[in-house]
Amino acid sequence: MIQIIGAGPAGSLLGILLARRGVEVHLYERRSDPHGVAAEAGRSINLALAARGMRALESAGVLPRIEPLCVRMRGRQLHETGRQDQFIAYGQREHEVIWSVSRSALTAELAAAAAELPSLRLHYGQMCTGYDGDALRMRDVAERRDYQLPAERVIGADGAGSVLRHCLAQHDGFEVTEARLPHDYKELQVPLQAGHAALSMEALHIWPRGGYMLIALPNADGTFTATLFLAREADAGSGQPGFDALQNVQQVERFFRNEFPDFLALVPDLPQQFLGNPQGMLGTVYCPRWNDAERLLLIGDAAHAIVPFHGQGMNCAFEDCRLLDAMLQEDPGHAFGRFANERREDCLAIAQMALENYGEMRDTVRDPRFQQQKALSLALERLYPDRFIPRYSMVMFHDEIPYSVALRRGRIQQQILDELGAAGATPESAEPLVRSRLERLSVPAG
Ligand SMILES: Cc1cc2nc3c(=O)[nH]c(=O)nc-3n(C[C@H](O)[C@H](O)[C@H](O)COP(=O)(O)OP(=O)(O)OC[C@H]3O[C@@H](n4cnc5c(N)ncnc54)[C@H](O)[C@@H]3O)c2cc1C
């Protein structure tokens, strides 16, 4: 029997993977129902789903139920001040796209799929409050009743603020680093304009402004969910704005009129939304241990929450589920320890790449040199498809390439791009450089 704490994306998907193989699964969720789960999370109303997430959903047999909820995004649409909007494709093959999916619809669909499996039991309104190696301390939220469960094999999928992570750290006396970013986020809804989508539905929209940015992802109904990423505190010295200086209607209106006038025009009640919506925080969790022998294992955000700038937190959590399920099938008695050892390097790599991507999205994407290098890297991929794959593509489209390999090869590729750029060389002349520095990858054809 396996007890999973948290029926978010990771807990639900893992429950499905296990229960489909006949494993007895008990899934405990503090919210009262799947819609409550989505609403309470209060974070990111839509998420970008990419190859790693899709593959895990496929291996759990639920992809056909999720696909109809997804909106295809082929690239970034840049909205720069004083410039024509510009579309930059993410990849160069038909399937090299990412998908915008409503967090609540996805979670509800996974919960529905889980509820259909005879060996899985979902317990809503049950919050875990502690773990001591032998027992789980639980609370029935509606009845305000505390009780204990014997801890069998426990999976902590209880998100970035994980109670189980705190218990494990306390029990074993290690320190967890929760590295909070100095930037927070706030979401805004863009309604339909005269019955139509306000922006192109095929893109992830970015308004890069150097120190901060606004993005918007399409929803299936033609509305968009936008997110402002901005420093918590304004910096008077550099003139950089911050959330603390946006406290009333006039300040909010002035900021958007100056920085995002085209966006302001799309959202009639923008100041009201802005002042009414919560301000979310962002950060990376570095947890040195994820398991208590074979009794407890942390997965997903509970083990390794990351900043959202590569759109990989949930994808990585889903990949956790697929890999852990395979390890449990191979050698159930050692799977927790093996997962905790083998997965760490990849999770550190995506945490690093997610942090680096913030600079790219809010700033370097505007630089003509970035766009030249992007074009050059796509040309190199066309010429040497089994050696040179742009780092973004390795992370988003190549689930067969581990994150740590993408990070390592990405660094080598960046050096190659810099050297070629400095020498004014053509992609064709890069062959010796590419062959000598990048070993061959085994990539699927097409
Ligand atoms: C602004 C933003 C944008 C993002 N965009 C993307 C994106 O585009 N693509 C992407 O892949 N990822 C994205 N992410 C990351 C993604 O949301 C997370 O990585 C993902 O939700 C992690 O899933 P999880 O199941 O591990 O944790 P969670 O989603 O946090 O789920 C945890 C679940 O556990 C429950 N729970 C918590 N504590 C307890 C307890 N004590 N007892 C019982 N139940 C409990 C919660 O109610 C919840 O249902 C984004 C995140 C943010 C903040």
Short mmCIF file of C-alpha atoms and ligand atoms in Angstrom, two decimals:
data_model
loop_
_atom_site.label_atom_id
_atom_site.label_comp_id
_atom_site.label_asym_id
_atom_site.label_seq_id
_atom_site.Cartn_x
_atom_site.Cartn_y
_atom_site.Cartn_z
CA MET A 1 0.00 0.00 0.00
CA ILE A 2 1.20 3.52 -0.80
CA GLN A 3 -0.04 6.70 0.88
CA ILE A 4 0.30 9.87 -1.16
CA ILE A 5 -0.07 13.26 0.52
CA GLY A 6 -1.30 15.95 -1.89
CA ALA A 7 -3.58 15.48 -4.92
CA GLY A 8 -2.00 18.23 -7.01
CA PRO A 9 -0.59 17.40 -10.45
CA ALA A 10 2.21 15.17 -9.08
CA GLY A 11 0.24 13.27 -6.43
CA SER A 12 -2.71 12.62 -8.76
CA LEU A 13 -0.58 11.44 -11.67
CA LEU A 14 1.56 9.17 -9.51
CA GLY A 15 -1.60 7.73 -7.93
CA ILE A 16 -2.94 6.91 -11.40
CA LEU A 17 0.32 5.32 -12.56
CA LEU A 18 0.48 3.10 -9.48
CA ALA A 19 -3.20 2.19 -9.28
CA ARG A 20 -3.28 1.20 -12.94
CA ARG A 21 -0.80 -1.52 -12.01
CA GLY A 22 -3.05 -2.67 -9.18
CA VAL A 23 -1.07 -1.06 -6.33
CA GLU A 24 -3.33 -0.04 -3.44
CA VAL A 25 -3.11 3.77 -3.22
CA HIS A 26 -4.57 6.16 -0.66
CA LEU A 27 -4.41 9.79 -1.80
CA TYR A 28 -4.96 12.46 0.89
CA GLU A 29 -5.75 16.05 -0.09
CA ARG A 30 -6.41 18.90 2.29
CA ARG A 31 -8.86 20.64 -0.07
CA SER A 32 -12.45 19.54 -0.11
CA ASP A 33 -12.69 18.65 -3.84
CA PRO A 34 -10.67 18.90 -7.07
CA HIS A 35 -12.06 22.36 -7.90
CA GLY A 36 -11.17 23.50 -4.42
CA VAL A 37 -7.65 22.21 -5.04
CA ALA A 38 -7.30 24.38 -8.09
CA ALA A 39 -8.80 27.47 -6.55
CA GLU A 40 -6.83 27.21 -3.34
CA ALA A 41 -3.52 26.81 -5.09
CA GLY A 42 -4.14 30.45 -6.12
CA ARG A 43 -1.14 30.17 -8.37
CA SER A 44 -0.87 30.20 -12.08
CA ILE A 45 -4.30 29.67 -13.62
CA ASN A 46 -2.75 28.18 -16.72
CA LEU A 47 0.47 26.30 -17.22
CA ALA A 48 2.66 25.40 -20.18
CA LEU A 49 2.79 21.68 -20.78
CA ALA A 50 5.70 20.31 -22.83
CA ALA A 51 7.16 16.96 -23.96
CA ARG A 52 8.18 15.65 -20.53
CA GLY A 53 4.74 16.27 -19.08
CA MET A 54 3.00 14.88 -22.17
CA ARG A 55 5.08 11.69 -22.06
CA ALA A 56 4.22 11.07 -18.41
CA LEU A 57 0.52 11.69 -19.07
CA GLU A 58 0.73 9.27 -21.98
CA SER A 59 2.35 6.56 -19.90
CA ALA A 60 -0.49 6.94 -17.36
CA GLY A 61 -3.02 6.51 -20.20
CA VAL A 62 -4.64 9.90 -19.55
CA LEU A 63 -3.24 11.98 -22.43
CA PRO A 64 -6.39 11.58 -24.60
CA ARG A 65 -8.43 13.11 -21.74
CA ILE A 66 -6.02 16.04 -21.29
CA GLU A 67 -5.32 16.91 -24.94
CA PRO A 68 -8.75 18.48 -25.57
CA LEU A 69 -8.03 20.94 -22.73
CA CYS A 70 -4.79 22.18 -24.33
CA VAL A 71 -4.16 25.22 -26.54
CA ARG A 72 -1.15 25.02 -28.86
CA MET A 73 1.53 27.73 -28.59
CA ARG A 74 4.02 27.74 -31.48
CA GLY A 75 6.29 30.50 -30.21
CA ARG A 76 6.77 33.78 -28.39
CA GLN A 77 5.05 36.94 -29.49
CA LEU A 78 7.13 39.90 -28.33
CA HIS A 79 5.44 43.20 -27.53
CA GLU A 80 8.21 45.76 -27.25
CA THR A 81 7.85 49.47 -26.62
CA GLY A 82 8.00 51.51 -29.84
CA ARG A 83 8.50 48.44 -32.04
CA GLN A 84 6.35 46.23 -34.21
CA ASP A 85 5.20 43.03 -32.47
CA GLN A 86 7.41 40.11 -33.40
CA PHE A 87 6.76 36.36 -33.46
CA ILE A 88 9.68 34.00 -32.68
CA ALA A 89 8.93 30.28 -33.19
CA TYR A 90 10.02 27.96 -30.36
CA GLY A 91 11.28 25.23 -32.66
CA GLN A 92 11.46 24.31 -36.31
CA ARG A 93 9.47 21.10 -36.61
CA GLU A 94 5.72 20.74 -36.66
CA HIS A 95 5.60 19.03 -33.26
CA GLU A 96 7.95 21.53 -31.57
CA VAL A 97 5.24 23.43 -29.74
CA ILE A 98 4.13 23.78 -26.14
CA TRP A 99 0.60 23.65 -24.74
CA SER A 100 -1.30 26.03 -22.49
CA VAL A 101 -3.60 24.19 -20.12
CA SER A 102 -5.87 25.39 -17.36
CA ARG A 103 -4.51 24.27 -14.03
CA SER A 104 -7.97 23.69 -12.58
CA ALA A 105 -9.25 21.74 -15.61
CA LEU A 106 -6.10 19.59 -15.62
CA THR A 107 -6.29 18.86 -11.90
CA ALA A 108 -10.01 18.07 -12.08
CA GLU A 109 -9.47 15.72 -15.04
CA LEU A 110 -6.65 13.88 -13.27
CA ALA A 111 -8.82 13.58 -10.15
CA ALA A 112 -11.67 12.17 -12.26
CA ALA A 113 -9.32 9.63 -13.86
CA ALA A 114 -7.95 8.67 -10.44
CA ALA A 115 -11.44 8.20 -9.00
CA GLU A 116 -12.24 5.62 -11.69
CA LEU A 117 -9.48 3.26 -10.57
CA PRO A 118 -10.67 0.57 -8.17
CA SER A 119 -7.43 0.31 -6.19
CA LEU A 120 -7.15 4.07 -5.55
CA ARG A 121 -9.02 5.90 -2.80
CA LEU A 122 -9.16 9.68 -2.73
CA HIS A 123 -9.62 11.27 0.69
CA TYR A 124 -10.53 14.95 0.34
CA GLY A 125 -10.53 17.39 3.22
CA GLN A 126 -7.71 15.45 4.94
CA MET A 127 -4.63 17.46 5.81
CA CYS A 128 -1.34 15.96 6.87
CA THR A 129 0.07 17.85 9.86
CA GLY A 130 3.08 15.71 10.73
CA TYR A 131 5.18 12.57 10.22
CA ASP A 132 7.49 10.85 12.69
CA GLY A 133 8.69 7.76 10.83
CA ASP A 134 5.95 5.47 12.17
CA ALA A 135 2.81 7.55 11.90
CA LEU A 136 1.22 10.29 9.84
CA ARG A 137 -0.59 12.94 11.87
CA MET A 138 -3.74 13.95 10.02
CA ARG A 139 -6.59 16.40 10.42
CA ASP A 140 -10.12 16.12 9.07
CA VAL A 141 -10.51 19.74 8.00
CA ALA A 142 -14.35 19.91 8.04
CA GLU A 143 -14.75 18.08 11.35
CA ARG A 144 -11.65 19.71 12.92
CA ARG A 145 -10.67 16.27 14.17
CA ASP A 146 -7.05 15.16 14.55
CA TYR A 147 -6.13 11.51 14.11
CA GLN A 148 -3.17 9.31 13.23
CA LEU A 149 -2.53 6.80 10.47
CA PRO A 150 0.19 4.15 10.58
CA ALA A 151 2.75 5.32 8.00
CA GLU A 152 3.16 2.63 5.35
CA ARG A 153 5.13 3.83 2.35
CA VAL A 154 4.50 7.56 2.12
CA ILE A 155 4.97 9.89 -0.87
CA GLY A 156 5.07 13.60 -0.06
CA ALA A 157 3.54 15.41 -3.04
CA ASP A 158 2.33 18.31 -0.91
CA GLY A 159 3.85 21.14 -2.90
CA ALA A 160 6.42 23.89 -2.33
CA GLY A 161 5.40 24.50 1.30
CA SER A 162 5.54 20.75 2.09
CA VAL A 163 4.79 19.75 5.68
CA LEU A 164 6.49 16.41 5.05
CA ARG A 165 9.69 18.14 3.94
CA HIS A 166 9.72 20.16 7.17
CA CYS A 167 9.16 17.00 9.24
CA LEU A 168 11.92 15.11 7.42
CA ALA A 169 14.36 18.00 7.87
CA GLN A 170 13.50 18.31 11.55
CA HIS A 171 13.70 14.58 12.16
CA ASP A 172 17.07 14.17 10.40
CA GLY A 173 18.48 17.55 11.42
CA PHE A 174 19.31 18.94 8.00
CA GLU A 175 18.70 22.38 6.56
CA VAL A 176 16.49 23.16 3.60
CA THR A 177 17.22 26.30 1.59
CA GLU A 178 14.17 28.13 0.29
CA ALA A 179 15.78 30.77 -1.93
CA ARG A 180 13.12 33.39 -2.50
CA LEU A 181 13.44 35.60 -5.57
CA PRO A 182 13.30 39.36 -4.97
CA HIS A 183 10.52 39.37 -7.58
CA ASP A 184 6.87 38.39 -7.00
CA TYR A 185 4.03 37.85 -9.44
CA LYS A 186 0.43 38.82 -9.91
CA GLU A 187 -2.13 37.42 -12.34
CA LEU A 188 -4.63 39.33 -14.49
CA GLN A 189 -7.41 38.08 -16.74
CA VAL A 190 -7.75 39.39 -20.31
CA PRO A 191 -11.40 39.09 -21.43
CA LEU A 192 -12.70 38.47 -24.95
CA GLN A 193 -12.87 41.60 -27.13
CA ALA A 194 -16.27 41.76 -28.89
CA GLY A 195 -16.48 37.98 -28.64
CA HIS A 196 -12.97 37.35 -29.99
CA ALA A 197 -9.56 36.55 -28.53
CA ALA A 198 -7.70 39.79 -27.78
CA LEU A 199 -4.33 38.40 -28.89
CA SER A 200 -3.04 35.64 -31.15
CA MET A 201 -4.03 32.29 -29.62
CA GLU A 202 -0.97 30.53 -31.06
CA ALA A 203 1.62 32.29 -28.95
CA LEU A 204 2.88 32.88 -25.46
CA HIS A 205 2.91 36.68 -25.30
CA ILE A 206 5.76 38.55 -23.64
CA TRP A 207 6.14 42.22 -22.87
CA PRO A 208 9.86 42.25 -21.91
CA ARG A 209 10.97 45.38 -20.09
CA GLY A 210 14.48 44.57 -18.93
CA GLY A 211 14.12 44.35 -15.15
CA TYR A 212 10.59 42.94 -15.26
CA MET A 213 8.02 41.54 -17.66
CA LEU A 214 4.41 40.72 -18.35
CA ILE A 215 3.41 37.46 -20.04
CA ALA A 216 0.05 36.07 -21.23
CA LEU A 217 -1.01 32.50 -22.04
CA PRO A 218 -4.18 31.63 -23.99
CA ASN A 219 -7.10 29.80 -22.40
CA ALA A 220 -9.32 27.44 -24.41
CA ASP A 221 -12.25 29.92 -24.28
CA GLY A 222 -10.25 32.70 -26.00
CA THR A 223 -9.46 34.63 -22.81
CA PHE A 224 -5.85 35.02 -21.64
CA THR A 225 -4.24 34.75 -18.26
CA ALA A 226 -1.48 37.31 -17.87
CA THR A 227 1.18 37.42 -15.17
CA LEU A 228 3.25 40.41 -14.14
CA PHE A 229 6.69 39.52 -12.74
CA LEU A 230 8.12 42.47 -10.88
CA ALA A 231 10.44 43.34 -7.98
CA ARG A 232 8.74 43.45 -4.59
CA GLU A 233 10.38 46.75 -3.80
CA ALA A 234 10.93 49.67 -6.14
CA ASP A 235 14.52 50.90 -6.39
CA ALA A 236 14.62 54.67 -6.25
CA GLY A 237 18.31 54.71 -7.26
CA SER A 238 17.86 52.92 -10.57
CA GLY A 239 14.26 53.97 -11.08
CA GLN A 240 13.16 50.30 -11.28
CA PRO A 241 9.47 49.91 -10.35
CA GLY A 242 8.21 47.52 -7.68
CA PHE A 243 4.96 46.12 -6.30
CA ASP A 244 5.30 48.27 -3.18
CA ALA A 245 4.81 51.39 -5.30
CA LEU A 246 1.58 50.06 -6.89
CA GLN A 247 -0.88 50.45 -4.05
CA ASN A 248 -3.80 52.43 -5.48
CA VAL A 249 -5.76 52.82 -8.71
CA GLN A 250 -3.81 55.88 -9.86
CA GLN A 251 -0.41 54.25 -9.34
CA VAL A 252 -1.46 51.05 -11.10
CA GLU A 253 -3.01 52.92 -14.02
CA ARG A 254 0.01 55.16 -14.44
CA PHE A 255 2.40 52.20 -14.38
CA PHE A 256 0.47 50.24 -17.02
CA ARG A 257 -0.14 53.35 -19.15
CA ASN A 258 3.59 54.05 -19.22
CA GLU A 259 4.89 50.49 -19.53
CA PHE A 260 2.14 48.38 -21.12
CA PRO A 261 -0.35 50.76 -22.81
CA ASP A 262 -1.50 48.18 -25.39
CA PHE A 263 -2.19 45.68 -22.60
CA LEU A 264 -4.05 48.24 -20.47
CA ALA A 265 -6.41 48.82 -23.39
CA LEU A 266 -7.40 45.12 -23.34
CA VAL A 267 -8.37 44.94 -19.65
CA PRO A 268 -11.04 47.47 -18.69
CA ASP A 269 -11.02 46.61 -14.97
CA LEU A 270 -7.24 46.25 -14.71
CA PRO A 271 -6.66 48.37 -11.56
CA GLN A 272 -9.48 46.57 -9.74
CA GLN A 273 -8.11 43.15 -10.69
CA PHE A 274 -4.60 44.21 -9.80
CA LEU A 275 -5.51 45.50 -6.36
CA GLY A 276 -7.86 42.55 -5.64
CA ASN A 277 -5.62 39.66 -6.72
CA PRO A 278 -3.03 38.10 -4.43
CA GLN A 279 0.68 38.76 -4.93
CA GLY A 280 2.46 35.41 -5.21
CA MET A 281 6.03 34.69 -4.29
CA LEU A 282 8.62 32.76 -6.28
CA GLY A 283 11.63 30.76 -5.27
CA THR A 284 13.72 27.63 -5.49
CA VAL A 285 13.70 24.87 -2.86
CA TYR A 286 17.04 23.13 -2.34
CA CYS A 287 16.41 20.11 -0.13
CA PRO A 288 19.48 17.95 0.50
CA ARG A 289 17.49 14.76 1.26
CA TRP A 290 14.25 13.58 -0.25
CA ASN A 291 13.76 10.25 1.50
CA ASP A 292 13.55 8.57 4.87
CA ALA A 293 14.94 5.18 3.82
CA GLU A 294 12.10 3.36 1.99
CA ARG A 295 9.41 4.84 4.28
CA LEU A 296 9.02 8.36 2.88
CA LEU A 297 9.88 10.07 -0.41
CA LEU A 298 9.31 13.66 -1.52
CA ILE A 299 8.47 14.36 -5.18
CA GLY A 300 7.46 17.36 -7.31
CA ASP A 301 7.52 20.83 -5.76
CA ALA A 302 7.78 19.32 -2.26
CA ALA A 303 11.27 18.10 -3.17
CA HIS A 304 12.46 20.70 -5.66
CA ALA A 305 10.18 23.69 -6.35
CA ILE A 306 11.68 25.97 -9.02
CA VAL A 307 10.94 29.40 -10.47
CA PRO A 308 8.45 29.28 -13.36
CA PHE A 309 10.52 30.86 -16.14
CA HIS A 310 11.17 27.69 -18.12
CA GLY A 311 7.58 26.46 -17.71
CA GLN A 312 8.96 23.20 -16.29
CA GLY A 313 7.87 22.85 -12.64
CA MET A 314 4.88 20.67 -13.41
CA ASN A 315 6.61 18.98 -16.35
CA CYS A 316 9.45 18.03 -14.04
CA ALA A 317 7.00 16.82 -11.38
CA PHE A 318 5.25 14.66 -14.00
CA GLU A 319 8.60 13.27 -15.13
CA ASP A 320 9.33 12.45 -11.46
CA CYS A 321 6.16 10.34 -11.44
CA ARG A 322 7.04 8.41 -14.60
CA LEU A 323 10.59 7.69 -13.46
CA LEU A 324 9.58 6.72 -9.92
CA ASP A 325 6.87 4.40 -11.22
CA ALA A 326 9.46 2.65 -13.42
CA MET A 327 11.84 2.29 -10.46
CA LEU A 328 9.07 0.90 -8.26
CA GLN A 329 8.34 -1.70 -10.91
CA GLU A 330 11.99 -2.66 -11.27
CA ASP A 331 12.93 -2.92 -7.62
CA PRO A 332 10.23 -1.80 -5.18
CA GLY A 333 12.44 -2.34 -2.13
CA HIS A 334 15.05 0.23 -3.17
CA ALA A 335 13.08 2.65 -5.34
CA PHE A 336 12.85 5.59 -2.89
CA GLY A 337 16.58 5.68 -2.22
CA ARG A 338 17.40 5.19 -5.89
CA PHE A 339 15.04 7.95 -7.00
CA ALA A 340 16.44 10.38 -4.41
CA ASN A 341 20.00 9.67 -5.60
CA GLU A 342 19.53 9.49 -9.33
CA ARG A 343 17.07 12.33 -9.87
CA ARG A 344 18.85 15.04 -7.89
CA GLU A 345 21.33 16.20 -10.54
CA ASP A 346 18.58 16.68 -13.11
CA CYS A 347 16.40 18.68 -10.72
CA LEU A 348 19.31 20.94 -9.81
CA ALA A 349 19.95 21.45 -13.52
CA ILE A 350 16.40 22.52 -14.33
CA ALA A 351 16.35 24.79 -11.26
CA GLN A 352 19.45 26.52 -12.65
CA MET A 353 18.10 26.77 -16.20
CA ALA A 354 14.78 28.15 -14.92
CA LEU A 355 16.61 30.94 -13.10
CA GLU A 356 18.70 31.72 -16.19
CA ASN A 357 15.61 31.86 -18.37
CA TYR A 358 14.18 34.79 -16.41
CA GLY A 359 16.95 37.01 -17.75
CA GLU A 360 16.31 35.73 -21.26
CA MET A 361 12.55 36.29 -21.20
CA ARG A 362 12.50 39.71 -19.63
CA ASP A 363 15.65 41.11 -21.22
CA THR A 364 17.99 39.33 -23.65
CA VAL A 365 15.16 38.21 -25.92
CA ARG A 366 15.03 41.87 -27.06
CA ASP A 367 18.68 41.93 -28.05
CA PRO A 368 19.32 41.52 -31.80
CA ARG A 369 22.37 39.37 -30.88
CA PHE A 370 20.07 36.93 -29.06
CA GLN A 371 17.89 36.66 -32.14
CA GLN A 372 20.91 36.13 -34.41
CA GLN A 373 22.18 33.38 -32.10
CA LYS A 374 18.72 31.78 -32.02
CA ALA A 375 18.67 31.72 -35.86
CA LEU A 376 22.23 30.35 -35.92
CA SER A 377 21.43 27.60 -33.44
CA LEU A 378 18.40 26.54 -35.49
CA ALA A 379 20.63 26.44 -38.60
CA LEU A 380 23.18 24.30 -36.74
CA GLU A 381 20.39 21.96 -35.63
CA ARG A 382 19.25 21.55 -39.24
CA LEU A 383 22.81 20.71 -40.31
CA TYR A 384 23.82 18.52 -37.34
CA PRO A 385 20.53 17.29 -35.84
CA ASP A 386 22.12 14.52 -33.77
CA ARG A 387 24.71 16.82 -32.20
CA PHE A 388 23.47 20.40 -31.90
CA ILE A 389 20.00 20.95 -30.42
CA PRO A 390 19.20 24.40 -28.97
CA ARG A 391 19.03 24.21 -25.17
CA TYR A 392 15.43 25.42 -25.06
CA SER A 393 14.49 22.60 -27.46
CA MET A 394 16.37 19.97 -25.42
CA VAL A 395 14.41 20.99 -22.32
CA MET A 396 11.00 21.46 -23.91
CA PHE A 397 10.83 18.98 -26.80
CA HIS A 398 13.38 16.23 -26.05
CA ASP A 399 12.18 14.24 -23.06
CA GLU A 400 14.82 11.60 -23.87
CA ILE A 401 17.57 14.10 -22.93
CA PRO A 402 17.97 14.49 -19.14
CA TYR A 403 17.98 18.06 -17.80
CA SER A 404 21.58 17.72 -16.60
CA VAL A 405 22.70 16.78 -20.12
CA ALA A 406 20.78 19.76 -21.56
CA LEU A 407 22.54 22.07 -19.10
CA ARG A 408 26.00 20.65 -19.87
CA ARG A 409 25.60 20.57 -23.65
CA GLY A 410 23.91 23.96 -23.58
CA ARG A 411 27.06 25.50 -22.09
CA ILE A 412 29.26 23.97 -24.79
CA GLN A 413 26.84 25.09 -27.48
CA GLN A 414 26.84 28.65 -26.15
CA GLN A 415 30.65 28.72 -26.46
CA ILE A 416 30.36 27.47 -30.04
CA LEU A 417 27.78 30.16 -30.86
CA ASP A 418 29.98 32.86 -29.31
CA GLU A 419 33.04 31.67 -31.23
CA LEU A 420 31.19 31.44 -34.53
CA GLY A 421 29.66 34.88 -34.00
CA ALA A 422 33.00 36.47 -33.14
CA ALA A 423 34.62 34.95 -36.26
CA GLY A 424 31.63 35.81 -38.49
CA ALA A 425 31.65 32.13 -39.55
CA THR A 426 28.86 30.35 -41.44
CA PRO A 427 26.94 27.39 -39.96
CA GLU A 428 28.44 25.16 -42.67
CA SER A 429 32.00 25.97 -41.57
CA ALA A 430 31.14 24.97 -37.96
CA GLU A 431 31.29 21.24 -38.64
CA PRO A 432 34.75 20.53 -37.13
CA LEU A 433 33.86 22.55 -34.02
CA VAL A 434 30.52 20.82 -33.55
CA ARG A 435 31.91 17.33 -34.16
CA SER A 436 34.88 17.75 -31.86
CA ARG A 437 33.01 19.30 -28.92
CA LEU A 438 29.62 17.61 -28.95
CA GLU A 439 29.33 13.86 -28.85
CA ARG A 440 26.56 12.30 -30.85
CA LEU A 441 23.10 12.05 -29.28
CA SER A 442 20.60 9.39 -30.00
CA VAL A 443 17.54 11.43 -30.99
CA PRO A 444 14.28 10.20 -32.50
CA ALA A 445 13.99 10.81 -36.24
CA GLY A 446 11.67 13.50 -37.58
C1 LIG B 1 3.29 31.63 -11.56
C2 LIG B 1 3.61 30.18 -11.84
C3 LIG B 1 3.61 29.73 -13.14
C4 LIG B 1 3.92 28.40 -13.41
N1 LIG B 1 3.94 27.99 -14.70
C5 LIG B 1 4.28 26.72 -14.99
C6 LIG B 1 4.29 26.27 -16.34
O1 LIG B 1 4.01 27.03 -17.28
N2 LIG B 1 4.65 24.98 -16.59
C7 LIG B 1 4.99 24.12 -15.59
O2 LIG B 1 5.33 22.96 -15.88
N3 LIG B 1 4.96 24.50 -14.29
C8 LIG B 1 4.62 25.78 -13.98
N4 LIG B 1 4.56 26.19 -12.68
C9 LIG B 1 4.94 25.22 -11.61
C10 LIG B 1 3.80 24.28 -11.24
O3 LIG B 1 2.66 24.99 -10.83
C11 LIG B 1 4.27 23.35 -10.12
O4 LIG B 1 5.55 22.87 -10.38
C12 LIG B 1 3.33 22.16 -9.96
O5 LIG B 1 2.06 22.63 -9.59
C13 LIG B 1 3.88 21.19 -8.92
O6 LIG B 1 2.96 20.18 -8.67
P1 LIG B 1 2.93 19.41 -7.27
O7 LIG B 1 1.82 18.43 -7.39
O8 LIG B 1 4.27 18.96 -6.92
O9 LIG B 1 2.56 20.55 -6.18
P2 LIG B 1 1.26 21.44 -6.03
O10 LIG B 1 0.72 21.83 -7.35
O11 LIG B 1 1.60 22.52 -5.08
O12 LIG B 1 0.19 20.48 -5.34
C14 LIG B 1 0.29 20.12 -3.99
C15 LIG B 1 -1.05 19.58 -3.52
O13 LIG B 1 -0.91 19.13 -2.17
C16 LIG B 1 -1.96 19.64 -1.37
N5 LIG B 1 -1.43 19.78 -0.01
C17 LIG B 1 -0.49 20.67 0.41
N6 LIG B 1 -0.21 20.47 1.71
C18 LIG B 1 -0.96 19.42 2.11
C19 LIG B 1 -1.10 18.73 3.36
N7 LIG B 1 -0.40 19.11 4.43
N8 LIG B 1 -1.97 17.69 3.44
C20 LIG B 1 -2.69 17.32 2.35
N9 LIG B 1 -2.60 17.94 1.14
C21 LIG B 1 -1.73 18.96 1.04
C22 LIG B 1 -2.31 20.98 -2.03
O14 LIG B 1 -3.64 21.38 -1.70
C23 LIG B 1 -2.15 20.63 -3.51
O15 LIG B 1 -3.31 20.06 -4.05
C24 LIG B 1 4.23 27.50 -12.36
C25 LIG B 1 4.22 27.96 -11.05
C26 LIG B 1 3.91 29.29 -10.78
C27 LIG B 1 3.92 29.76 -9.36
#
